[in-house]
Coordinates of C-alpha atoms and ligand atoms in Angstrom, one line a residue:
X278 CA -20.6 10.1 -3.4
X279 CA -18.3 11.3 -5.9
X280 CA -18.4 9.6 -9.6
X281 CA -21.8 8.0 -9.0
X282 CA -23.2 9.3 -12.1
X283 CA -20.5 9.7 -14.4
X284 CA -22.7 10.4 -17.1
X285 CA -24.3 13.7 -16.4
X286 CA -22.1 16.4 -15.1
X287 CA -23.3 18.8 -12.2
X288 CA -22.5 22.4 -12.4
X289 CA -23.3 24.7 -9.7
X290 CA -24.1 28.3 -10.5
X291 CA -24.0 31.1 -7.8
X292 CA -25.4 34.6 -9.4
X293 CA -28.3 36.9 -7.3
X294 CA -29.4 37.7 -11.1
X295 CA -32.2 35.9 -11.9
X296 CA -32.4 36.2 -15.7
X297 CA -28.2 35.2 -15.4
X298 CA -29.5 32.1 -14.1
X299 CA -32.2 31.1 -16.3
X300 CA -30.2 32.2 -19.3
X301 CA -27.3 30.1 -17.8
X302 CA -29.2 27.0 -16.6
X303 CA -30.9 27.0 -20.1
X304 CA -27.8 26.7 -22.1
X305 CA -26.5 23.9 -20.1
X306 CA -29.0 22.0 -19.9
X307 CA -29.5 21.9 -23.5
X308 CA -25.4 20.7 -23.3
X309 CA -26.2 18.0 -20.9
X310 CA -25.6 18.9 -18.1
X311 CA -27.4 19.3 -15.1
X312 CA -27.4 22.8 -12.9
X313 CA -28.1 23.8 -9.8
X314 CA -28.3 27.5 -8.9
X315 CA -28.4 29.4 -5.9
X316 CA -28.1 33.5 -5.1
X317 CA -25.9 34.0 -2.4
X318 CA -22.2 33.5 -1.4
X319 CA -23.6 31.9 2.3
X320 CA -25.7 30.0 0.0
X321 CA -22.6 28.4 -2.9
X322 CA -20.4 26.9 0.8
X323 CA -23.7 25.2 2.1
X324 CA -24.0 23.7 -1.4
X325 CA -20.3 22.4 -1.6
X326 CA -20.4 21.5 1.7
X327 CA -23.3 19.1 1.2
X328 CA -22.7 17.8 -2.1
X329 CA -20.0 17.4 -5.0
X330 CA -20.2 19.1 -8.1
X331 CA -17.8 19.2 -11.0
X332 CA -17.3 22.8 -11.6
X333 CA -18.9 26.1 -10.0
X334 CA -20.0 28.8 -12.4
X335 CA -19.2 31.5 -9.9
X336 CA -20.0 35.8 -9.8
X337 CA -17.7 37.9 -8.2
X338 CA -20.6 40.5 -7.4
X339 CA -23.7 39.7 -4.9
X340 CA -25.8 42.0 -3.5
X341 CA -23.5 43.6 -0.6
X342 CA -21.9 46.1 -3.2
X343 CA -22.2 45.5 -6.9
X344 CA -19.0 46.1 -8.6
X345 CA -15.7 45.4 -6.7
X346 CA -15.7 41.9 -6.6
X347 CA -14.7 41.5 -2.7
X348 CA -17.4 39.5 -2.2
X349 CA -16.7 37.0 -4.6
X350 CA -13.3 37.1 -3.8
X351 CA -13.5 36.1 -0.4
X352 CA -15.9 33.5 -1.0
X353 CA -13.0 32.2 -3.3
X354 CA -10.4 32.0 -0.5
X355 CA -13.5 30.0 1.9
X356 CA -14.2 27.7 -1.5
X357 CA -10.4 26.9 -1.4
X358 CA -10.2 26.2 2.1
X359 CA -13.3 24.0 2.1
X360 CA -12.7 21.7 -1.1
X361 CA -9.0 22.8 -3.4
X362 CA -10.3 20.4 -5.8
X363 CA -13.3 22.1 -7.1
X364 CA -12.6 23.9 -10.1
X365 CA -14.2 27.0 -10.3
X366 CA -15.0 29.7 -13.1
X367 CA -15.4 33.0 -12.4
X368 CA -17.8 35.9 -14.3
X369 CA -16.6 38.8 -14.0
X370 CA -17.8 42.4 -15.7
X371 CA -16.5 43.5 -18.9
X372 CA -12.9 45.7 -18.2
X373 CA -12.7 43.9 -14.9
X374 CA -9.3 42.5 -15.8
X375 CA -7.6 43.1 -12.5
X376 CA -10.5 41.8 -10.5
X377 CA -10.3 38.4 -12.6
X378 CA -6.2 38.2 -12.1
X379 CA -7.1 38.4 -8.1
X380 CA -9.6 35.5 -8.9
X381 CA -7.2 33.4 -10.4
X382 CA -5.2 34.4 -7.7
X383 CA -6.9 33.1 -5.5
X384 CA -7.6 29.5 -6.8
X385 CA -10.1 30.5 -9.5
X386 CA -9.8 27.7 -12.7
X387 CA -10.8 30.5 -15.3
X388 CA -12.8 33.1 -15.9
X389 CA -15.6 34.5 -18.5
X390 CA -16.8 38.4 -19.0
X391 CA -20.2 39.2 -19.0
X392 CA -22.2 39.3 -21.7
X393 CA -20.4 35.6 -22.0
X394 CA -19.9 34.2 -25.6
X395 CA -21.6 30.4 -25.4
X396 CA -18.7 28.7 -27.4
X397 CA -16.7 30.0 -25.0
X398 CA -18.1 29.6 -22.3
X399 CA -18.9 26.1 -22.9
X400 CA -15.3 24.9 -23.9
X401 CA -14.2 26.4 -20.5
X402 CA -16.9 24.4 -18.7
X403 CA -15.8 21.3 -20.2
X404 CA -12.4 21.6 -19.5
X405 CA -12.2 22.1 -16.0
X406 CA -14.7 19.3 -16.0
X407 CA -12.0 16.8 -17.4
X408 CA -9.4 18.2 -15.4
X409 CA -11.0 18.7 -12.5
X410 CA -11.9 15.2 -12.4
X411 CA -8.8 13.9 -13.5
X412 CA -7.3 15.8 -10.4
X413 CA -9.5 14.3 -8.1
X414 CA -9.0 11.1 -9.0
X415 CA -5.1 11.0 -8.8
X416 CA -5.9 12.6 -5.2
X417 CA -8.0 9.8 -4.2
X418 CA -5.7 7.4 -4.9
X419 CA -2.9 8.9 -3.9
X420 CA -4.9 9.1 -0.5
X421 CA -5.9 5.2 -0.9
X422 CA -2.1 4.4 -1.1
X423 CA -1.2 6.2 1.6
X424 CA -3.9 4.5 3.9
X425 CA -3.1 0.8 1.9
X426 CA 1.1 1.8 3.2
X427 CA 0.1 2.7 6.7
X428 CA -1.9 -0.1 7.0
X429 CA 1.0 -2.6 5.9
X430 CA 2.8 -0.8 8.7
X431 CA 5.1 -3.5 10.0
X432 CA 4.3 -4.6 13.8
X433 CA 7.1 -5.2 15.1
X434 CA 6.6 -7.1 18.9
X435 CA 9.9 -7.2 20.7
X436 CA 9.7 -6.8 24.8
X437 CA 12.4 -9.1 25.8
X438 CA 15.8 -8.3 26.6
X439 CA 17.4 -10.2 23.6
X440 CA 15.4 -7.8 20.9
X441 CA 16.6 -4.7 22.8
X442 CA 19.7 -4.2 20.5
X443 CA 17.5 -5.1 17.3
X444 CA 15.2 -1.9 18.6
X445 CA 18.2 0.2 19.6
X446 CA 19.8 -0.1 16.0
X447 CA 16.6 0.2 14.4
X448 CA 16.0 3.9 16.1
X449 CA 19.3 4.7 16.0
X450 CA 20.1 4.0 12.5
X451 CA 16.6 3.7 10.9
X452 CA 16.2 7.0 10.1
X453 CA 19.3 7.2 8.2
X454 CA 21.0 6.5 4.9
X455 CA 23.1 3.6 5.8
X456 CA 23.0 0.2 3.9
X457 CA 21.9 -2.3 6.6
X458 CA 22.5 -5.9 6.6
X459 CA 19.9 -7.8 8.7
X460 CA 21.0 -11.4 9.5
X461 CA 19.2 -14.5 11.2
X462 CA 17.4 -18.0 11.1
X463 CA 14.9 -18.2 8.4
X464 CA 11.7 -16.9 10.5
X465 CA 12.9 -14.5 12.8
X466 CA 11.0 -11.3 11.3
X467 CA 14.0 -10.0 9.0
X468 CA 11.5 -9.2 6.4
X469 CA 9.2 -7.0 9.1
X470 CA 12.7 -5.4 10.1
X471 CA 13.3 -4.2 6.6
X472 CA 10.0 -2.9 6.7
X473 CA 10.1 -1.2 9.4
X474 CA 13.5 0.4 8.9
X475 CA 11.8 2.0 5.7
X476 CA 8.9 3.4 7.6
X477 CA 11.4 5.5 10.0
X478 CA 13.2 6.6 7.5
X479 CA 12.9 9.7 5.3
X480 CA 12.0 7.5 2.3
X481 CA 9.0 6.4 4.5
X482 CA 6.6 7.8 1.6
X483 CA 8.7 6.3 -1.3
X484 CA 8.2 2.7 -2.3
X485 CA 9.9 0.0 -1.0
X486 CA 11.2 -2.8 -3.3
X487 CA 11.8 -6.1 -2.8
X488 CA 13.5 -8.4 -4.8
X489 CA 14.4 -12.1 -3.7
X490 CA 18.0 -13.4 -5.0
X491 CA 17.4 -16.5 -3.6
X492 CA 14.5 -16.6 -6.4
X493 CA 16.0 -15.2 -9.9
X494 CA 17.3 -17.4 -11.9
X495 CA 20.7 -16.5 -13.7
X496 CA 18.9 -15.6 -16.8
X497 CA 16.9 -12.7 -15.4
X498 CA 19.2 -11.5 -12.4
X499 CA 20.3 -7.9 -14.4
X500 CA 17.3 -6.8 -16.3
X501 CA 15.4 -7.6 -12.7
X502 CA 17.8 -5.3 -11.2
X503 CA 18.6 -3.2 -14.0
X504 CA 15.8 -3.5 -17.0
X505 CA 16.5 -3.8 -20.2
X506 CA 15.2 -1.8 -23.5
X507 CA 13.6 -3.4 -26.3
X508 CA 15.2 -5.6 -28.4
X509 CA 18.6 -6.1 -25.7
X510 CA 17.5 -9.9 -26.0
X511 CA 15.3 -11.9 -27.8
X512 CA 12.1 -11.5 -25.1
X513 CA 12.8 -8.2 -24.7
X514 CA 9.3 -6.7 -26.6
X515 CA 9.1 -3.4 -25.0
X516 CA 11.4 -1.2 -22.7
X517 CA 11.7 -2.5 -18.8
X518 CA 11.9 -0.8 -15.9
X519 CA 14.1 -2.5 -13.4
X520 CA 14.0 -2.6 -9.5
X521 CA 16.9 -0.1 -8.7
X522 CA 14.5 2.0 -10.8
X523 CA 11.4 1.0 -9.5
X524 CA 13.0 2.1 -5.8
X525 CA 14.3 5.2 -6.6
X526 CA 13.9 7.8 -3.7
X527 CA 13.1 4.8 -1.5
X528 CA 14.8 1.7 -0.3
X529 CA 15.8 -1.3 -2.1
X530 CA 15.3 -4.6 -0.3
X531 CA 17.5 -7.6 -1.4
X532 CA 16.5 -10.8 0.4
X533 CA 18.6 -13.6 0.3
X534 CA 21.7 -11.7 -0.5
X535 CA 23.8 -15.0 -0.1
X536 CA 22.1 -16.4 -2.8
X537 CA 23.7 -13.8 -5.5
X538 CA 25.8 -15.8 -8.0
X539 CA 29.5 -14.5 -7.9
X540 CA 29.0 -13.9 -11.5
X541 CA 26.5 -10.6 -11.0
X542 CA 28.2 -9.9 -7.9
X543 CA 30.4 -7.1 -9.8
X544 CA 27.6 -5.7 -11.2
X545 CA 25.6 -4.8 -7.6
X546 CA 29.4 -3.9 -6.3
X547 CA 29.2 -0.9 -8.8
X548 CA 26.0 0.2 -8.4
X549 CA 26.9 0.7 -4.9
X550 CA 30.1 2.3 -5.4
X551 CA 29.5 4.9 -8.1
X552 CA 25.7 4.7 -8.0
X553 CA 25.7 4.3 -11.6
X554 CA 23.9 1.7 -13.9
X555 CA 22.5 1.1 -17.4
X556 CA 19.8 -1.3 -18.5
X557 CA 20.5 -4.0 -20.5
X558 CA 21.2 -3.3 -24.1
X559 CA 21.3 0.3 -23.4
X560 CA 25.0 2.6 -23.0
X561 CA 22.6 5.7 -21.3
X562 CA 24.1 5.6 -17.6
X563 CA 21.4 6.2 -15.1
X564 CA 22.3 7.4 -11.3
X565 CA 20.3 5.3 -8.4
X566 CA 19.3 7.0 -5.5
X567 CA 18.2 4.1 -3.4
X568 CA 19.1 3.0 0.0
X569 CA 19.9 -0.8 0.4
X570 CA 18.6 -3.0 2.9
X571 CA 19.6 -6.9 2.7
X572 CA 19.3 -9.6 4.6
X573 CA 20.1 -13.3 4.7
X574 CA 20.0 -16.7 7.0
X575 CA 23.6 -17.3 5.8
X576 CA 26.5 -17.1 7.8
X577 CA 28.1 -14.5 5.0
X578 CA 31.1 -14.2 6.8
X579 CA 31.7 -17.9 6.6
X580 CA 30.4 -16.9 2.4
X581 CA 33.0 -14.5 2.2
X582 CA 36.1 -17.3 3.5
X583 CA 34.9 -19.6 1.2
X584 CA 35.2 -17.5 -1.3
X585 CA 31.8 -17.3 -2.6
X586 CA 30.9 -14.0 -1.4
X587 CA 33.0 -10.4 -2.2
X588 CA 34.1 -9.3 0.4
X589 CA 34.2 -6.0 -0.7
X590 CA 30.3 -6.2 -1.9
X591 CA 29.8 -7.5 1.5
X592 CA 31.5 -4.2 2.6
X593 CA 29.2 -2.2 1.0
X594 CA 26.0 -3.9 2.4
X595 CA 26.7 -4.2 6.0
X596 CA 27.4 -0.9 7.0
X597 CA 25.6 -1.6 9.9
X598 CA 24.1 -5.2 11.0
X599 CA 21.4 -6.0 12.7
X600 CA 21.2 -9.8 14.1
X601 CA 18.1 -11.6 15.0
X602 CA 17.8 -13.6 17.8
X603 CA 16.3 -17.1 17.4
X604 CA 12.8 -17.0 19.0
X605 CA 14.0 -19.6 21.8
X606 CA 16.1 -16.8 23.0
X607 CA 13.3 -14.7 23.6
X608 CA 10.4 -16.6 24.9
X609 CA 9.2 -13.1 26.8
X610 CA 7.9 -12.2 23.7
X611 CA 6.1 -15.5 23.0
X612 CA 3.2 -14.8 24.8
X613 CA 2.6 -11.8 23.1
X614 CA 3.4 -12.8 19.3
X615 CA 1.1 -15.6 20.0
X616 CA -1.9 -12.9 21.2
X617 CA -1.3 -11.2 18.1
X618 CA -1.5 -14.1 15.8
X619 CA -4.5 -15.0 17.5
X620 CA -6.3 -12.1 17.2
X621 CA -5.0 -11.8 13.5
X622 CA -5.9 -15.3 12.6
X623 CA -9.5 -15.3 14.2
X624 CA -10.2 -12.1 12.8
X625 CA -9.7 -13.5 9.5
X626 CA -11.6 -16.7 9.8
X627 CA -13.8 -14.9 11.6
X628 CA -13.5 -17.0 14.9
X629 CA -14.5 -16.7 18.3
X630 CA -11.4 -17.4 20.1
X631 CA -10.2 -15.5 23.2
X632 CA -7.0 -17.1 24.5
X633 CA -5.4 -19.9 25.2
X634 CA -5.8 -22.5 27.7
X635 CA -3.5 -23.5 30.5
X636 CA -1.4 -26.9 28.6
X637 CA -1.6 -24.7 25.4
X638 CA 0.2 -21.7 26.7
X639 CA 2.8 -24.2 28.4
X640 CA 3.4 -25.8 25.2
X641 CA 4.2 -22.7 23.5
X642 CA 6.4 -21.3 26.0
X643 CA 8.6 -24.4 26.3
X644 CA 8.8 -25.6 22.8
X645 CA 11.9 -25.0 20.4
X646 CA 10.3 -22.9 17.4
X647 CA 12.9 -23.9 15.0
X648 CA 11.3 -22.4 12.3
X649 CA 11.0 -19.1 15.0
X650 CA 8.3 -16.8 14.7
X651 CA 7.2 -18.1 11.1
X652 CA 6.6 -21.8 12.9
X653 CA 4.3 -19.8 15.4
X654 CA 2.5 -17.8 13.3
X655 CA 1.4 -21.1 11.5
X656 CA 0.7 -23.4 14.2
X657 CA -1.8 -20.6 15.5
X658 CA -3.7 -20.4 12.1
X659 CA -3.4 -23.7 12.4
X660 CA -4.6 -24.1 15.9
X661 CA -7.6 -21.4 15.2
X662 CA -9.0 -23.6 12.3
X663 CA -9.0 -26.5 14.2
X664 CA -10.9 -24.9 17.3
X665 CA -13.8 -26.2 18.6
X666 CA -14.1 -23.8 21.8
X667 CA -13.3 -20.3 22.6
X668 CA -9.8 -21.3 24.0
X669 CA -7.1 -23.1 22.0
X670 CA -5.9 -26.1 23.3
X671 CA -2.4 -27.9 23.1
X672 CA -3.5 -30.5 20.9
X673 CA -4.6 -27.6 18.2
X674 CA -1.2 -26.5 17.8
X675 CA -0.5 -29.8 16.3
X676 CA 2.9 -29.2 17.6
X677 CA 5.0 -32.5 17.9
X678 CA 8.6 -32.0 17.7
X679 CA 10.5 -32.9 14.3
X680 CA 7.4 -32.8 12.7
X681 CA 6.3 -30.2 10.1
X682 CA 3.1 -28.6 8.8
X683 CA 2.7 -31.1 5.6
X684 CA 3.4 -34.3 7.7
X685 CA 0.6 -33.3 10.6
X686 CA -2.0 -33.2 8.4
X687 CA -1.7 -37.0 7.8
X688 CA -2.4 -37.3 11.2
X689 CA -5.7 -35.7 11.3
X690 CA -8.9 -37.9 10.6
X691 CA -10.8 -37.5 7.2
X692 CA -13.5 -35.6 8.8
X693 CA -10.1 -33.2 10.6
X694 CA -8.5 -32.3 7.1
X695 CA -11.9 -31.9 5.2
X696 CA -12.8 -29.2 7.6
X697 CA -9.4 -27.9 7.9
X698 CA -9.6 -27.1 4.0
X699 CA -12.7 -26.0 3.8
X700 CA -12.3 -23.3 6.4
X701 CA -8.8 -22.5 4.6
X702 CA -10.4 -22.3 1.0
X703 CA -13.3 -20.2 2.5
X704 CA -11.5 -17.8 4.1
X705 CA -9.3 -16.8 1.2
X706 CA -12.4 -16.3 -1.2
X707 CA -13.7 -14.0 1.5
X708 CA -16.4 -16.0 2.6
X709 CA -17.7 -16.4 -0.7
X710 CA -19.4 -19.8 -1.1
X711 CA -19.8 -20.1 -4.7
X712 CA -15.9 -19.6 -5.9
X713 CA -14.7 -21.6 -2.7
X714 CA -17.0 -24.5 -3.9
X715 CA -15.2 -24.3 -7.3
X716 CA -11.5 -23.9 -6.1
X717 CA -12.8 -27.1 -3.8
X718 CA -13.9 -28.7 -7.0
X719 CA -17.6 -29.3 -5.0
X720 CA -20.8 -28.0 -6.4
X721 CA -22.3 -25.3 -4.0
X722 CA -24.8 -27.8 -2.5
X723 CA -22.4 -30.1 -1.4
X724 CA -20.2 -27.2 -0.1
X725 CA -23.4 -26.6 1.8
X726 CA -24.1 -29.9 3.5
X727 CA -20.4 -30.6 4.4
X728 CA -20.8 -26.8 5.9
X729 CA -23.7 -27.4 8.0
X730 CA -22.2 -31.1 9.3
X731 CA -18.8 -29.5 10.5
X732 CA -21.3 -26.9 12.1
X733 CA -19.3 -23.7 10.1
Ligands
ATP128 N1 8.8 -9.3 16.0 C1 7.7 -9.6 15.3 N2 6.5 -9.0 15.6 C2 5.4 -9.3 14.9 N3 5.4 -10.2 13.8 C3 6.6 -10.8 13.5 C4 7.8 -10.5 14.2 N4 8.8 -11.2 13.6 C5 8.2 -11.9 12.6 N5 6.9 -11.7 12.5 C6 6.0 -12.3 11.5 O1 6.4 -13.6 11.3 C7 6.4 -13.9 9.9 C8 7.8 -14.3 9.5 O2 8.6 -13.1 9.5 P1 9.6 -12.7 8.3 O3 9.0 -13.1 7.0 O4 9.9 -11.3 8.5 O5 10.9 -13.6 8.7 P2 12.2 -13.8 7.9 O6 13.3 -13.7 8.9 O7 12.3 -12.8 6.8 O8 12.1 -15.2 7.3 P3 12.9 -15.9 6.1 O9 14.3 -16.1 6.5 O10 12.2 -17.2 5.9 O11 12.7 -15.0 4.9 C9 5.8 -12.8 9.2 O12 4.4 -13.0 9.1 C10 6.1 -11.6 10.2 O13 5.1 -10.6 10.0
MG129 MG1 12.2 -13.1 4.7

């Protein structure tokens, strides 16, 4: 693996030369490094190919013809195809400018003549090193974002007839720029609908921000949005980059949207007229290039009569608008929002679970799900940690009508909610015993015995 030994640097050197080599493996070595050498172009991919180096110390000429370079030169084009991130330094004859243009051409780093000059030769070396490495590294973890965004690709389940429209509009309008307002209970999924209006879109590989009204305070509300620069209030330390900012290129999410105060409502109106903001305390107008999503549980319309919402910010946000049914009017998809929670939540608590039996699956298809597809996602975690067998069972959902999460857990026994927590705490220290005894406030042994008496 790469970056394993940090410390000592390994340079590959391809010449058929022998006394190249050993004058060549000498030097470096005595820098540090370590070297590995081998004679042949067939011989520099196998080595790449099976291991990582940090630079290759490459001739142009091997033993096919001795002077034009074409050898090395082609091996340069197969190095590039195999691994664009090794850096590679070319040696080239004296007055064999042109040949070490090509090179460099062709993806070489650098090049030294022959008879090299050490000092030289070394600085070169060490250079590529860093930035070779430095390279690499922004590539892996521009490569580990990528995997961490398509992993936090939004499922979105939706089969029944009443999330057809949701689906049209998404496709339809998804992949464009319009501002979309997303409206419905709290619960119904508007959050995975922002998401996944972002992942169609063009912005798919910008970021996407999200910023809760209903959770700023007044105080913060435009240097949130906006940032501030030093010294543009009392707390304001350093410079601060805001979320309009923070978005730009990809999509802005603004949750709650009802909850803005009328007082900054001006403030977002204008940013989505003209496009134009500043931060706080500054005068240098900066241009957004952000497309807005928003959503709310509010009936805005009703906002906008009472005079509590703009209408003409309202006009701005809604271009198009996407409604959410309530979960009761679309119990076709129960069944299979409840499979996927399941599957989810055993997964993580690592569970043996397979379904659900017969009184269970009624129960979920004829209660109410006020709090929508948030209420079912909980009652299965819920129902998984409580699961004795390998199918859930009504009375595992804890499900009794006008009663919420908080309240059912008085109606569990001791024994119920001690287990219940346990399982809970476990699970988000990753199955680490030590730190969930801690966060339990137990000592590891007694973690241990209450573990082995709930039979975890
Ligand atoms: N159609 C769906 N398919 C899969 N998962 C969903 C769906 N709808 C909602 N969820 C899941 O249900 C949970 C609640 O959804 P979400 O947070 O998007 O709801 P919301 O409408 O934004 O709620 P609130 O109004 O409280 O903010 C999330 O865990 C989400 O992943
Ligand atoms: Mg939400």
């Amino acid at each position: 693996m790469r970056g394993q030994e940090s410390s000592s640097q390994r340079i590959l050197i391809a010449d058929d030369q022998p006394d190249i080599v050993e004058a060549l493996r000498l030097l470096l070595k005595s820098e540090g490094y370590k070297t590995e050498a081998v004679t042949s172009p067939a011989a520099v991919l196998k080595a790449i190919e099976d291991r990582d180096y940090d630079v290759l110390l490459m001739d142009l000429n091997y033993t096919r013809d001795t002077t034009s370079g074409q050898e090395g030169l082609d091996l340069l084009s197969r190095i590039q195809s195999l691994d664009g991130s090794l850096p590679v330094v070319v040696m080239t004859a004296w007055g064999s400018v042109e040949v070490a243009v090509e090179a460099i051409r062709r993806g070489a780093r650098d090049f030294v003549q022959k008879p090299w000059e050490n000092a030289r030769l070394l600085t070169i070396l060490k250079t590529q090193i860093e930035l070779g490495r430095a390279l690499r590294k922004g590539q892996r973890l521009e490569a580990e974002n990528r995997l961490l965004r398509d992993e936090r690709l939004p499922r979105l389940i939706a089969q029944s007839p009443a999330m057809q429209p949701v689906l049209e509009i998404i496709s339809r309008v998804g992949p464009s720029e319009a501002n979309v307002l997303i409206t419905g209970e709290n619960g119904t999924g508007k959050g995975v609908v922002a998401q996944t209006l972002h992942a169609v879109s063009d912005r798919a590989t910008k970021p996407l921000v999200t910023v809760n009204l209903g959770g700023l305070s007044e105080g913060v509300f435009e240097s949130e949005l906006f940032g501030h620069v030093k010294g543009a209030f009392t707390d304001a330390k350093i410079d601060r980059v805001g979320r309009f900012e923070m978005a730009e290129g990809g999509t802005l999410f603004l949750d709650e949207i009802a909850n803005l105060p009328p007082k900054h409502q001006p403030k977002l109106l204008r940013v989505l007229e003209t496009g134009e903001f500043e931060r706080v305390g500054s005068s240098k107008t900066h241009r957004a290039n952000v497309r807005i999503i928003s959503a709310t549980n509010a009936d805005i319309q009703d906002e906008v009569n009472s005079s509590r919402f703009r209408q003409d910010l309202l006009f701005r946000l809604n271009t198009v608008e996407v409604h959410l049914p309530p979960l009761r009017d679309r119990r076709e998809d129960i069944q299979l929002l409840a499979n996927h929670f399941l599957r989810q939540h055993a997964q993580r608590y690592r569970k043996n679970i397979s379904g659900f039996d017969t009184a269970a699956t009624k129960l979920l298809l004829t209660h109410g799900w006020p709090g929508n597809v948030r209420e079912l996602d909980h009652a299965i975690e819920r129902a998984v940690l409580m699961s004795q067998g390998e199918l859930l069972q009504a009375r595992d959902l804890g499900l009794q009508a006008g009663r919420d999460a908080s309240r059912r857990l008085e109606d569990m026994s001791l024994e119920e909610v001690e287990s219940f927590l346990i399982q809970k705490t476990l699970a988000q220290c990753d199955g680490n015993v030590s730190r969930a005894a801690e966060k339990l406030g137990l000592s590891r042994s007694a973690l241990y015995r209450r573990l082995q008496r709930f039979g975890l």
